[in-house]
Amino acid sequence: MVLGWDTLVSQNQVFEIGFFSPGKSLNRFLGIWYTSTLEVVVWVANRNDPITASHAPLFMLSRNGSLVISNDKSIIWSASSSGVARNPVLQLLDSGNLVVVDNTMEGYLWQSFDYPTDTFLQGMKLVDDADSGVERYLTSWRNADDPSPGEFIFRIENKGLPDMVTRRGTVKVYRMGK
């Protein structure tokens, strides 16, 4: 599967994935948005690695199940599956979760819900697990033209009893819990 200027739409046409340019930016990013509201982007793959307007982007699923964004010169972004796939398939679910599955295996080999950006969707999990080293949290966009990580973070802080915390940089501006 390869996406250039085309998009992939979820089964019931709730979400769509493709390349977009936010606001007044000429840079392109691979993102998921509501099909009914194109301005509401809920996930961005290459938020730290914009594709300049002079390069044509491609998004592909490799034979082993890895996801790759490239241009005519190099690989911009990639994500590896948790296992080796024999017959990988890319699906955009009506939940907004982009998943790699293999019909010969159970579960997801990779899912965008494990890599949240700035929007919490039903079915996502925020995690702070020091034992396993897993952290999943939301980070604001830098601004309306730039989806790279901004200064606000919404996360779980699990130091004894868990708190839901909003930080602006290193400053805790909101806490819910305990």
Short mmCIF file of N, CA and C in Angstrom, two decimals:
data_model
loop_
_atom_site.label_atom_id
_atom_site.label_comp_id
_atom_site.label_asym_id
_atom_site.label_seq_id
_atom_site.Cartn_x
_atom_site.Cartn_y
_atom_site.Cartn_z
N MET A 1 0.83 -1.18 0.00
CA MET A 1 0.00 0.00 0.00
C MET A 1 0.87 1.23 0.00
N VAL A 2 0.58 2.18 -0.86
CA VAL A 2 1.32 3.43 -0.95
C VAL A 2 0.33 4.58 -1.02
N LEU A 3 0.55 5.60 -0.21
CA LEU A 3 -0.24 6.83 -0.26
C LEU A 3 0.68 7.96 -0.67
N GLY A 4 0.31 8.67 -1.70
CA GLY A 4 1.01 9.89 -2.09
C GLY A 4 0.06 11.03 -1.84
N TRP A 5 -0.77 11.31 -2.82
CA TRP A 5 -1.77 12.37 -2.68
C TRP A 5 -3.13 11.79 -2.35
N ASP A 6 -3.26 10.46 -2.36
CA ASP A 6 -4.52 9.81 -2.02
C ASP A 6 -4.67 9.76 -0.50
N THR A 7 -5.87 9.39 -0.07
CA THR A 7 -6.11 9.21 1.36
C THR A 7 -6.73 7.83 1.58
N LEU A 8 -6.68 7.38 2.81
CA LEU A 8 -7.32 6.15 3.24
C LEU A 8 -8.41 6.55 4.22
N VAL A 9 -9.61 6.02 4.03
CA VAL A 9 -10.76 6.39 4.85
C VAL A 9 -11.19 5.16 5.65
N SER A 10 -11.59 5.37 6.90
CA SER A 10 -12.07 4.26 7.73
C SER A 10 -13.38 3.71 7.15
N GLN A 11 -13.72 2.49 7.53
CA GLN A 11 -14.86 1.77 6.96
C GLN A 11 -16.15 2.57 6.93
N ASN A 12 -16.48 3.22 8.04
CA ASN A 12 -17.71 4.00 8.11
C ASN A 12 -17.49 5.49 7.87
N GLN A 13 -16.35 5.81 7.27
CA GLN A 13 -16.01 7.18 6.86
C GLN A 13 -16.00 8.18 8.02
N VAL A 14 -15.50 7.72 9.17
CA VAL A 14 -15.39 8.59 10.34
C VAL A 14 -14.05 9.34 10.29
N PHE A 15 -12.97 8.63 9.97
CA PHE A 15 -11.63 9.21 9.94
C PHE A 15 -10.99 8.99 8.58
N GLU A 16 -9.98 9.84 8.31
CA GLU A 16 -9.25 9.78 7.06
C GLU A 16 -7.78 10.03 7.36
N ILE A 17 -6.89 9.36 6.65
CA ILE A 17 -5.45 9.59 6.81
C ILE A 17 -4.87 9.99 5.46
N GLY A 18 -3.96 10.93 5.50
CA GLY A 18 -3.28 11.37 4.29
C GLY A 18 -2.32 12.49 4.64
N PHE A 19 -1.73 13.07 3.62
CA PHE A 19 -0.81 14.19 3.82
C PHE A 19 -1.60 15.49 3.87
N PHE A 20 -1.18 16.40 4.74
CA PHE A 20 -1.85 17.69 4.89
C PHE A 20 -0.81 18.76 5.21
N SER A 21 -1.18 19.99 4.98
CA SER A 21 -0.37 21.15 5.35
C SER A 21 -1.20 21.98 6.32
N PRO A 22 -0.76 22.09 7.59
CA PRO A 22 -1.56 22.81 8.58
C PRO A 22 -1.50 24.33 8.39
N GLY A 23 -2.62 24.97 8.60
CA GLY A 23 -2.68 26.43 8.58
C GLY A 23 -2.06 27.02 7.34
N LYS A 24 -1.10 27.92 7.54
CA LYS A 24 -0.43 28.61 6.44
C LYS A 24 0.89 27.94 6.05
N SER A 25 1.19 26.81 6.67
CA SER A 25 2.46 26.12 6.42
C SER A 25 2.49 25.52 5.02
N LEU A 26 3.66 25.49 4.42
CA LEU A 26 3.87 24.79 3.15
C LEU A 26 4.40 23.38 3.38
N ASN A 27 4.79 23.08 4.64
CA ASN A 27 5.28 21.74 4.97
C ASN A 27 4.13 20.75 4.98
N ARG A 28 4.48 19.48 4.75
CA ARG A 28 3.46 18.43 4.75
C ARG A 28 3.74 17.43 5.85
N PHE A 29 2.64 16.91 6.37
CA PHE A 29 2.70 15.93 7.44
C PHE A 29 1.69 14.84 7.14
N LEU A 30 1.95 13.63 7.63
CA LEU A 30 0.98 12.55 7.53
C LEU A 30 0.11 12.61 8.77
N GLY A 31 -1.20 12.75 8.59
CA GLY A 31 -2.07 12.88 9.73
C GLY A 31 -3.40 12.18 9.56
N ILE A 32 -4.08 12.01 10.67
CA ILE A 32 -5.44 11.45 10.70
C ILE A 32 -6.37 12.57 11.13
N TRP A 33 -7.49 12.71 10.44
CA TRP A 33 -8.46 13.75 10.77
C TRP A 33 -9.86 13.19 10.62
N TYR A 34 -10.83 13.89 11.24
CA TYR A 34 -12.24 13.55 11.05
C TYR A 34 -12.62 13.89 9.62
N THR A 35 -13.30 12.99 8.93
CA THR A 35 -13.69 13.27 7.55
C THR A 35 -14.70 14.42 7.50
N SER A 36 -15.46 14.61 8.56
CA SER A 36 -16.46 15.67 8.56
C SER A 36 -15.87 17.05 8.90
N THR A 37 -14.68 17.07 9.51
CA THR A 37 -14.05 18.32 9.92
C THR A 37 -12.56 18.24 9.62
N LEU A 38 -12.18 18.63 8.44
CA LEU A 38 -10.79 18.47 8.01
C LEU A 38 -9.80 19.24 8.88
N GLU A 39 -10.27 20.27 9.57
CA GLU A 39 -9.38 21.08 10.41
C GLU A 39 -9.00 20.39 11.71
N VAL A 40 -9.71 19.33 12.07
CA VAL A 40 -9.44 18.65 13.34
C VAL A 40 -8.56 17.43 13.08
N VAL A 41 -7.26 17.65 13.15
CA VAL A 41 -6.28 16.57 12.97
C VAL A 41 -6.04 15.95 14.34
N VAL A 42 -6.20 14.62 14.43
CA VAL A 42 -6.13 13.95 15.74
C VAL A 42 -4.82 13.19 15.96
N TRP A 43 -4.02 13.01 14.90
CA TRP A 43 -2.75 12.29 15.04
C TRP A 43 -1.83 12.70 13.90
N VAL A 44 -0.57 12.89 14.22
CA VAL A 44 0.43 13.26 13.22
C VAL A 44 1.63 12.34 13.36
N ALA A 45 1.99 11.65 12.28
CA ALA A 45 3.10 10.70 12.32
C ALA A 45 4.44 11.42 12.42
N ASN A 46 4.71 12.27 11.49
CA ASN A 46 6.03 12.90 11.36
C ASN A 46 6.04 14.32 11.92
N ARG A 47 5.47 14.50 13.09
CA ARG A 47 5.32 15.86 13.63
C ARG A 47 6.66 16.55 13.88
N ASN A 48 7.73 15.79 14.09
CA ASN A 48 9.06 16.36 14.27
C ASN A 48 9.86 16.43 12.98
N ASP A 49 9.32 15.90 11.91
CA ASP A 49 10.05 15.79 10.65
C ASP A 49 9.18 16.25 9.48
N PRO A 50 9.00 17.55 9.31
CA PRO A 50 8.16 18.05 8.22
C PRO A 50 8.76 17.72 6.85
N ILE A 51 7.88 17.57 5.88
CA ILE A 51 8.29 17.34 4.50
C ILE A 51 8.14 18.68 3.78
N THR A 52 9.24 19.17 3.22
CA THR A 52 9.19 20.47 2.56
C THR A 52 8.38 20.37 1.27
N ALA A 53 7.85 21.49 0.87
CA ALA A 53 6.98 21.55 -0.30
C ALA A 53 7.67 21.09 -1.58
N SER A 54 8.99 21.14 -1.61
CA SER A 54 9.71 20.77 -2.82
C SER A 54 9.87 19.27 -3.01
N HIS A 55 9.46 18.48 -2.02
CA HIS A 55 9.59 17.02 -2.11
C HIS A 55 8.23 16.35 -2.07
N ALA A 56 8.03 15.38 -2.94
CA ALA A 56 6.77 14.63 -2.99
C ALA A 56 6.82 13.49 -1.97
N PRO A 57 5.91 13.48 -0.99
CA PRO A 57 5.94 12.45 0.04
C PRO A 57 5.24 11.16 -0.40
N LEU A 58 5.70 10.05 0.15
CA LEU A 58 5.06 8.75 -0.02
C LEU A 58 4.94 8.10 1.34
N PHE A 59 3.83 7.43 1.59
CA PHE A 59 3.61 6.67 2.82
C PHE A 59 3.38 5.23 2.39
N MET A 60 4.15 4.31 2.96
CA MET A 60 3.99 2.92 2.54
C MET A 60 4.11 1.95 3.69
N LEU A 61 3.51 0.80 3.48
CA LEU A 61 3.61 -0.33 4.39
C LEU A 61 4.56 -1.32 3.74
N SER A 62 5.67 -1.63 4.40
CA SER A 62 6.65 -2.54 3.81
C SER A 62 6.17 -4.00 3.96
N ARG A 63 6.86 -4.89 3.30
CA ARG A 63 6.49 -6.32 3.34
C ARG A 63 6.60 -6.92 4.73
N ASN A 64 7.47 -6.34 5.58
CA ASN A 64 7.63 -6.89 6.93
C ASN A 64 6.72 -6.21 7.96
N GLY A 65 5.89 -5.25 7.51
CA GLY A 65 4.94 -4.60 8.40
C GLY A 65 5.38 -3.26 8.95
N SER A 66 6.53 -2.77 8.51
CA SER A 66 6.99 -1.45 8.95
C SER A 66 6.29 -0.36 8.14
N LEU A 67 6.06 0.77 8.78
CA LEU A 67 5.48 1.94 8.12
C LEU A 67 6.61 2.90 7.79
N VAL A 68 6.55 3.49 6.59
CA VAL A 68 7.62 4.37 6.14
C VAL A 68 7.04 5.58 5.43
N ILE A 69 7.52 6.77 5.80
CA ILE A 69 7.26 7.99 5.03
C ILE A 69 8.59 8.37 4.39
N SER A 70 8.58 8.55 3.09
CA SER A 70 9.80 8.93 2.39
C SER A 70 9.49 10.00 1.36
N ASN A 71 10.55 10.60 0.85
CA ASN A 71 10.42 11.49 -0.29
C ASN A 71 11.37 10.98 -1.36
N ASP A 72 11.61 11.75 -2.36
CA ASP A 72 12.47 11.29 -3.44
C ASP A 72 13.93 11.17 -3.04
N LYS A 73 14.28 11.61 -1.82
CA LYS A 73 15.68 11.59 -1.41
C LYS A 73 15.97 10.68 -0.21
N SER A 74 15.04 10.56 0.73
CA SER A 74 15.36 9.84 1.96
C SER A 74 14.11 9.41 2.71
N ILE A 75 14.35 8.62 3.77
CA ILE A 75 13.28 8.23 4.69
C ILE A 75 13.10 9.36 5.69
N ILE A 76 11.85 9.83 5.83
CA ILE A 76 11.52 10.94 6.74
C ILE A 76 11.14 10.40 8.12
N TRP A 77 10.36 9.30 8.14
CA TRP A 77 9.81 8.75 9.38
C TRP A 77 9.57 7.27 9.16
N SER A 78 9.74 6.48 10.19
CA SER A 78 9.41 5.05 10.08
C SER A 78 8.98 4.53 11.44
N ALA A 79 8.23 3.46 11.41
CA ALA A 79 7.78 2.79 12.63
C ALA A 79 7.80 1.29 12.37
N SER A 80 8.42 0.56 13.26
CA SER A 80 8.54 -0.89 13.09
C SER A 80 7.43 -1.61 13.83
N SER A 81 6.98 -2.71 13.27
CA SER A 81 5.98 -3.55 13.90
C SER A 81 6.59 -4.30 15.07
N SER A 82 5.73 -4.76 15.98
CA SER A 82 6.22 -5.49 17.15
C SER A 82 6.61 -6.93 16.82
N GLY A 83 6.23 -7.41 15.65
CA GLY A 83 6.59 -8.75 15.23
C GLY A 83 6.84 -8.77 13.73
N VAL A 84 7.29 -9.90 13.25
CA VAL A 84 7.52 -10.03 11.81
C VAL A 84 6.22 -10.47 11.15
N ALA A 85 5.78 -9.68 10.21
CA ALA A 85 4.52 -9.97 9.53
C ALA A 85 4.78 -10.77 8.26
N ARG A 86 3.90 -11.70 7.97
CA ARG A 86 3.98 -12.43 6.70
C ARG A 86 3.05 -11.81 5.67
N ASN A 87 1.94 -11.28 6.15
CA ASN A 87 0.95 -10.68 5.25
C ASN A 87 0.38 -9.43 5.90
N PRO A 88 1.20 -8.36 6.02
CA PRO A 88 0.74 -7.18 6.75
C PRO A 88 -0.33 -6.41 5.97
N VAL A 89 -1.28 -5.86 6.74
CA VAL A 89 -2.36 -5.06 6.18
C VAL A 89 -2.49 -3.81 7.03
N LEU A 90 -2.64 -2.66 6.38
CA LEU A 90 -2.83 -1.39 7.07
C LEU A 90 -4.31 -1.07 7.10
N GLN A 91 -4.83 -0.73 8.28
CA GLN A 91 -6.25 -0.39 8.41
C GLN A 91 -6.39 0.87 9.25
N LEU A 92 -7.29 1.74 8.83
CA LEU A 92 -7.68 2.88 9.64
C LEU A 92 -9.04 2.53 10.22
N LEU A 93 -9.09 2.38 11.53
CA LEU A 93 -10.33 1.98 12.20
C LEU A 93 -11.23 3.19 12.41
N ASP A 94 -12.51 2.95 12.63
CA ASP A 94 -13.47 4.03 12.88
C ASP A 94 -13.22 4.71 14.22
N SER A 95 -12.35 4.17 15.05
CA SER A 95 -11.94 4.80 16.31
C SER A 95 -10.87 5.87 16.07
N GLY A 96 -10.29 5.89 14.86
CA GLY A 96 -9.18 6.79 14.57
C GLY A 96 -7.84 6.12 14.76
N ASN A 97 -7.82 4.86 15.12
CA ASN A 97 -6.59 4.11 15.35
C ASN A 97 -6.10 3.54 14.02
N LEU A 98 -4.89 3.90 13.64
CA LEU A 98 -4.24 3.32 12.46
C LEU A 98 -3.50 2.09 12.93
N VAL A 99 -3.79 0.93 12.33
CA VAL A 99 -3.22 -0.32 12.81
C VAL A 99 -2.60 -1.11 11.67
N VAL A 100 -1.57 -1.89 12.03
CA VAL A 100 -1.00 -2.89 11.13
C VAL A 100 -1.39 -4.24 11.71
N VAL A 101 -2.05 -5.04 10.90
CA VAL A 101 -2.48 -6.38 11.30
C VAL A 101 -1.92 -7.40 10.32
N ASP A 102 -1.93 -8.64 10.74
CA ASP A 102 -1.55 -9.76 9.89
C ASP A 102 -2.61 -10.82 10.12
N ASN A 103 -3.27 -11.25 9.06
CA ASN A 103 -4.39 -12.19 9.24
C ASN A 103 -3.93 -13.55 9.72
N THR A 104 -2.62 -13.78 9.81
CA THR A 104 -2.13 -15.05 10.36
C THR A 104 -1.79 -14.93 11.84
N MET A 105 -1.98 -13.73 12.42
CA MET A 105 -1.63 -13.50 13.83
C MET A 105 -2.77 -12.78 14.53
N GLU A 106 -2.78 -12.85 15.86
CA GLU A 106 -3.78 -12.13 16.64
C GLU A 106 -3.24 -10.77 17.05
N GLY A 107 -4.14 -9.82 17.22
CA GLY A 107 -3.78 -8.51 17.72
C GLY A 107 -3.16 -7.60 16.67
N TYR A 108 -2.72 -6.45 17.15
CA TYR A 108 -2.11 -5.46 16.28
C TYR A 108 -0.59 -5.59 16.34
N LEU A 109 0.05 -5.52 15.20
CA LEU A 109 1.51 -5.50 15.16
C LEU A 109 2.04 -4.10 15.47
N TRP A 110 1.23 -3.11 15.17
CA TRP A 110 1.56 -1.71 15.46
C TRP A 110 0.25 -0.95 15.49
N GLN A 111 0.16 0.09 16.33
CA GLN A 111 -1.04 0.94 16.35
C GLN A 111 -0.68 2.35 16.74
N SER A 112 -1.34 3.30 16.08
CA SER A 112 -1.08 4.72 16.36
C SER A 112 -1.50 5.09 17.78
N PHE A 113 -2.45 4.38 18.37
CA PHE A 113 -2.87 4.68 19.73
C PHE A 113 -1.73 4.50 20.74
N ASP A 114 -0.69 3.75 20.38
CA ASP A 114 0.48 3.61 21.25
C ASP A 114 1.40 4.83 21.17
N TYR A 115 1.12 5.73 20.23
CA TYR A 115 1.95 6.92 20.01
C TYR A 115 1.06 8.15 19.88
N PRO A 116 0.34 8.51 20.96
CA PRO A 116 -0.59 9.64 20.87
C PRO A 116 0.16 10.95 20.61
N THR A 117 -0.53 11.87 19.96
CA THR A 117 0.09 13.18 19.73
C THR A 117 -0.61 14.22 20.60
N ASP A 118 -1.67 14.86 20.13
CA ASP A 118 -2.29 15.93 20.93
C ASP A 118 -3.76 15.70 21.23
N THR A 119 -4.35 14.62 20.73
CA THR A 119 -5.79 14.40 20.89
C THR A 119 -6.04 13.04 21.53
N PHE A 120 -6.86 13.03 22.58
CA PHE A 120 -7.23 11.79 23.25
C PHE A 120 -8.51 11.26 22.61
N LEU A 121 -8.44 10.06 22.05
CA LEU A 121 -9.60 9.43 21.42
C LEU A 121 -10.03 8.23 22.24
N GLN A 122 -11.30 7.89 22.15
CA GLN A 122 -11.84 6.75 22.88
C GLN A 122 -11.05 5.50 22.50
N GLY A 123 -10.58 4.80 23.52
CA GLY A 123 -9.79 3.59 23.30
C GLY A 123 -8.30 3.80 23.53
N MET A 124 -7.85 5.05 23.57
CA MET A 124 -6.44 5.35 23.87
C MET A 124 -6.19 5.17 25.36
N LYS A 125 -4.94 4.93 25.70
CA LYS A 125 -4.55 4.83 27.10
C LYS A 125 -3.35 5.72 27.35
N LEU A 126 -3.46 6.56 28.38
CA LEU A 126 -2.30 7.31 28.86
C LEU A 126 -1.61 6.43 29.89
N VAL A 127 -0.28 6.37 29.82
CA VAL A 127 0.46 5.43 30.65
C VAL A 127 1.69 6.11 31.24
N ASP A 128 1.98 5.78 32.49
CA ASP A 128 3.24 6.13 33.14
C ASP A 128 3.65 4.92 33.96
N ASP A 129 4.44 4.04 33.36
CA ASP A 129 4.84 2.80 34.00
C ASP A 129 6.37 2.78 34.11
N ALA A 130 6.87 3.17 35.26
CA ALA A 130 8.32 3.25 35.47
C ALA A 130 8.98 1.88 35.35
N ASP A 131 8.28 0.82 35.77
CA ASP A 131 8.87 -0.52 35.73
C ASP A 131 9.17 -0.97 34.30
N SER A 132 8.25 -0.70 33.37
CA SER A 132 8.47 -1.11 31.98
C SER A 132 9.09 -0.02 31.12
N GLY A 133 9.11 1.21 31.67
CA GLY A 133 9.65 2.33 30.91
C GLY A 133 8.70 2.89 29.87
N VAL A 134 7.42 2.51 29.95
CA VAL A 134 6.43 2.96 28.98
C VAL A 134 5.76 4.24 29.47
N GLU A 135 5.76 5.25 28.61
CA GLU A 135 5.05 6.50 28.88
C GLU A 135 4.25 6.85 27.63
N ARG A 136 2.99 7.17 27.84
CA ARG A 136 2.13 7.66 26.75
C ARG A 136 1.39 8.87 27.27
N TYR A 137 1.55 10.00 26.57
CA TYR A 137 0.92 11.23 27.00
C TYR A 137 0.63 12.11 25.79
N LEU A 138 -0.13 13.16 26.01
CA LEU A 138 -0.50 14.09 24.96
C LEU A 138 0.37 15.33 25.04
N THR A 139 0.75 15.84 23.87
CA THR A 139 1.54 17.07 23.79
C THR A 139 0.90 18.00 22.77
N SER A 140 0.72 19.24 23.16
CA SER A 140 0.10 20.23 22.26
C SER A 140 0.96 20.46 21.02
N TRP A 141 0.33 21.04 19.99
CA TRP A 141 1.07 21.53 18.83
C TRP A 141 1.83 22.78 19.25
N ARG A 142 2.91 23.08 18.55
CA ARG A 142 3.65 24.33 18.79
C ARG A 142 2.77 25.53 18.47
N ASN A 143 2.05 25.48 17.34
CA ASN A 143 1.07 26.50 16.96
C ASN A 143 0.20 25.93 15.84
N ALA A 144 -0.75 26.70 15.35
CA ALA A 144 -1.70 26.20 14.34
C ALA A 144 -1.05 25.84 13.02
N ASP A 145 0.16 26.33 12.77
CA ASP A 145 0.87 26.03 11.53
C ASP A 145 1.94 24.96 11.71
N ASP A 146 2.15 24.51 12.94
CA ASP A 146 3.27 23.62 13.24
C ASP A 146 2.87 22.56 14.27
N PRO A 147 2.70 21.30 13.82
CA PRO A 147 2.29 20.25 14.77
C PRO A 147 3.42 19.66 15.62
N SER A 148 4.63 20.20 15.51
CA SER A 148 5.71 19.69 16.35
C SER A 148 5.33 19.94 17.82
N PRO A 149 5.91 19.18 18.75
CA PRO A 149 5.50 19.29 20.14
C PRO A 149 5.60 20.71 20.69
N GLY A 150 4.50 21.15 21.31
CA GLY A 150 4.44 22.47 21.91
C GLY A 150 4.81 22.42 23.37
N GLU A 151 4.39 23.44 24.12
CA GLU A 151 4.83 23.55 25.50
C GLU A 151 3.89 22.89 26.51
N PHE A 152 2.69 22.44 26.09
CA PHE A 152 1.75 21.83 27.03
C PHE A 152 1.76 20.31 26.91
N ILE A 153 1.78 19.65 28.05
CA ILE A 153 1.74 18.18 28.13
C ILE A 153 0.63 17.79 29.09
N PHE A 154 -0.18 16.79 28.69
CA PHE A 154 -1.20 16.23 29.57
C PHE A 154 -0.83 14.77 29.78
N ARG A 155 -0.65 14.38 31.03
CA ARG A 155 -0.13 13.04 31.30
C ARG A 155 -0.56 12.52 32.65
N ILE A 156 -0.30 11.25 32.85
CA ILE A 156 -0.42 10.63 34.17
C ILE A 156 0.96 10.72 34.82
N GLU A 157 0.98 11.13 36.09
CA GLU A 157 2.20 11.05 36.88
C GLU A 157 1.92 10.07 37.99
N ASN A 158 2.65 8.98 37.98
CA ASN A 158 2.40 7.87 38.88
C ASN A 158 3.51 7.80 39.93
N LYS A 159 3.39 8.66 40.91
CA LYS A 159 4.36 8.66 42.02
C LYS A 159 3.57 8.37 43.29
N GLY A 160 3.33 7.10 43.53
CA GLY A 160 2.43 6.70 44.61
C GLY A 160 1.04 6.58 44.04
N LEU A 161 0.17 7.54 44.37
CA LEU A 161 -1.16 7.56 43.77
C LEU A 161 -1.10 8.37 42.47
N PRO A 162 -1.72 7.87 41.41
CA PRO A 162 -1.60 8.56 40.11
C PRO A 162 -2.38 9.87 40.07
N ASP A 163 -1.80 10.85 39.41
CA ASP A 163 -2.42 12.15 39.16
C ASP A 163 -2.51 12.36 37.65
N MET A 164 -3.55 13.04 37.20
CA MET A 164 -3.62 13.54 35.83
C MET A 164 -3.09 14.96 35.91
N VAL A 165 -2.08 15.28 35.12
CA VAL A 165 -1.36 16.54 35.25
C VAL A 165 -1.26 17.24 33.90
N THR A 166 -1.44 18.55 33.91
CA THR A 166 -1.12 19.38 32.75
C THR A 166 0.09 20.20 33.11
N ARG A 167 1.10 20.17 32.25
CA ARG A 167 2.31 20.95 32.46
C ARG A 167 2.50 21.92 31.32
N ARG A 168 3.03 23.07 31.64
CA ARG A 168 3.48 24.03 30.64
C ARG A 168 4.98 24.10 30.81
N GLY A 169 5.69 23.40 29.92
CA GLY A 169 7.12 23.22 30.13
C GLY A 169 7.31 22.33 31.35
N THR A 170 8.07 22.81 32.31
CA THR A 170 8.29 22.03 33.53
C THR A 170 7.34 22.41 34.67
N VAL A 171 6.50 23.44 34.44
CA VAL A 171 5.61 23.94 35.49
C VAL A 171 4.27 23.20 35.46
N LYS A 172 3.90 22.64 36.58
CA LYS A 172 2.61 21.97 36.71
C LYS A 172 1.52 23.05 36.84
N VAL A 173 0.59 23.10 35.87
CA VAL A 173 -0.44 24.13 35.90
C VAL A 173 -1.81 23.57 36.32
N TYR A 174 -1.95 22.24 36.30
CA TYR A 174 -3.22 21.64 36.71
C TYR A 174 -2.94 20.22 37.17
N ARG A 175 -3.64 19.83 38.23
CA ARG A 175 -3.52 18.48 38.75
C ARG A 175 -4.89 17.97 39.14
N MET A 176 -5.15 16.71 38.81
CA MET A 176 -6.42 16.09 39.18
C MET A 176 -6.08 14.71 39.76
N GLY A 177 -6.51 14.44 40.97
CA GLY A 177 -6.22 13.15 41.59
C GLY A 177 -5.94 13.34 43.06
N LYS A 178 -5.47 12.26 43.68
CA LYS A 178 -5.16 12.21 45.12
C LYS A 178 -6.27 12.83 45.90
#
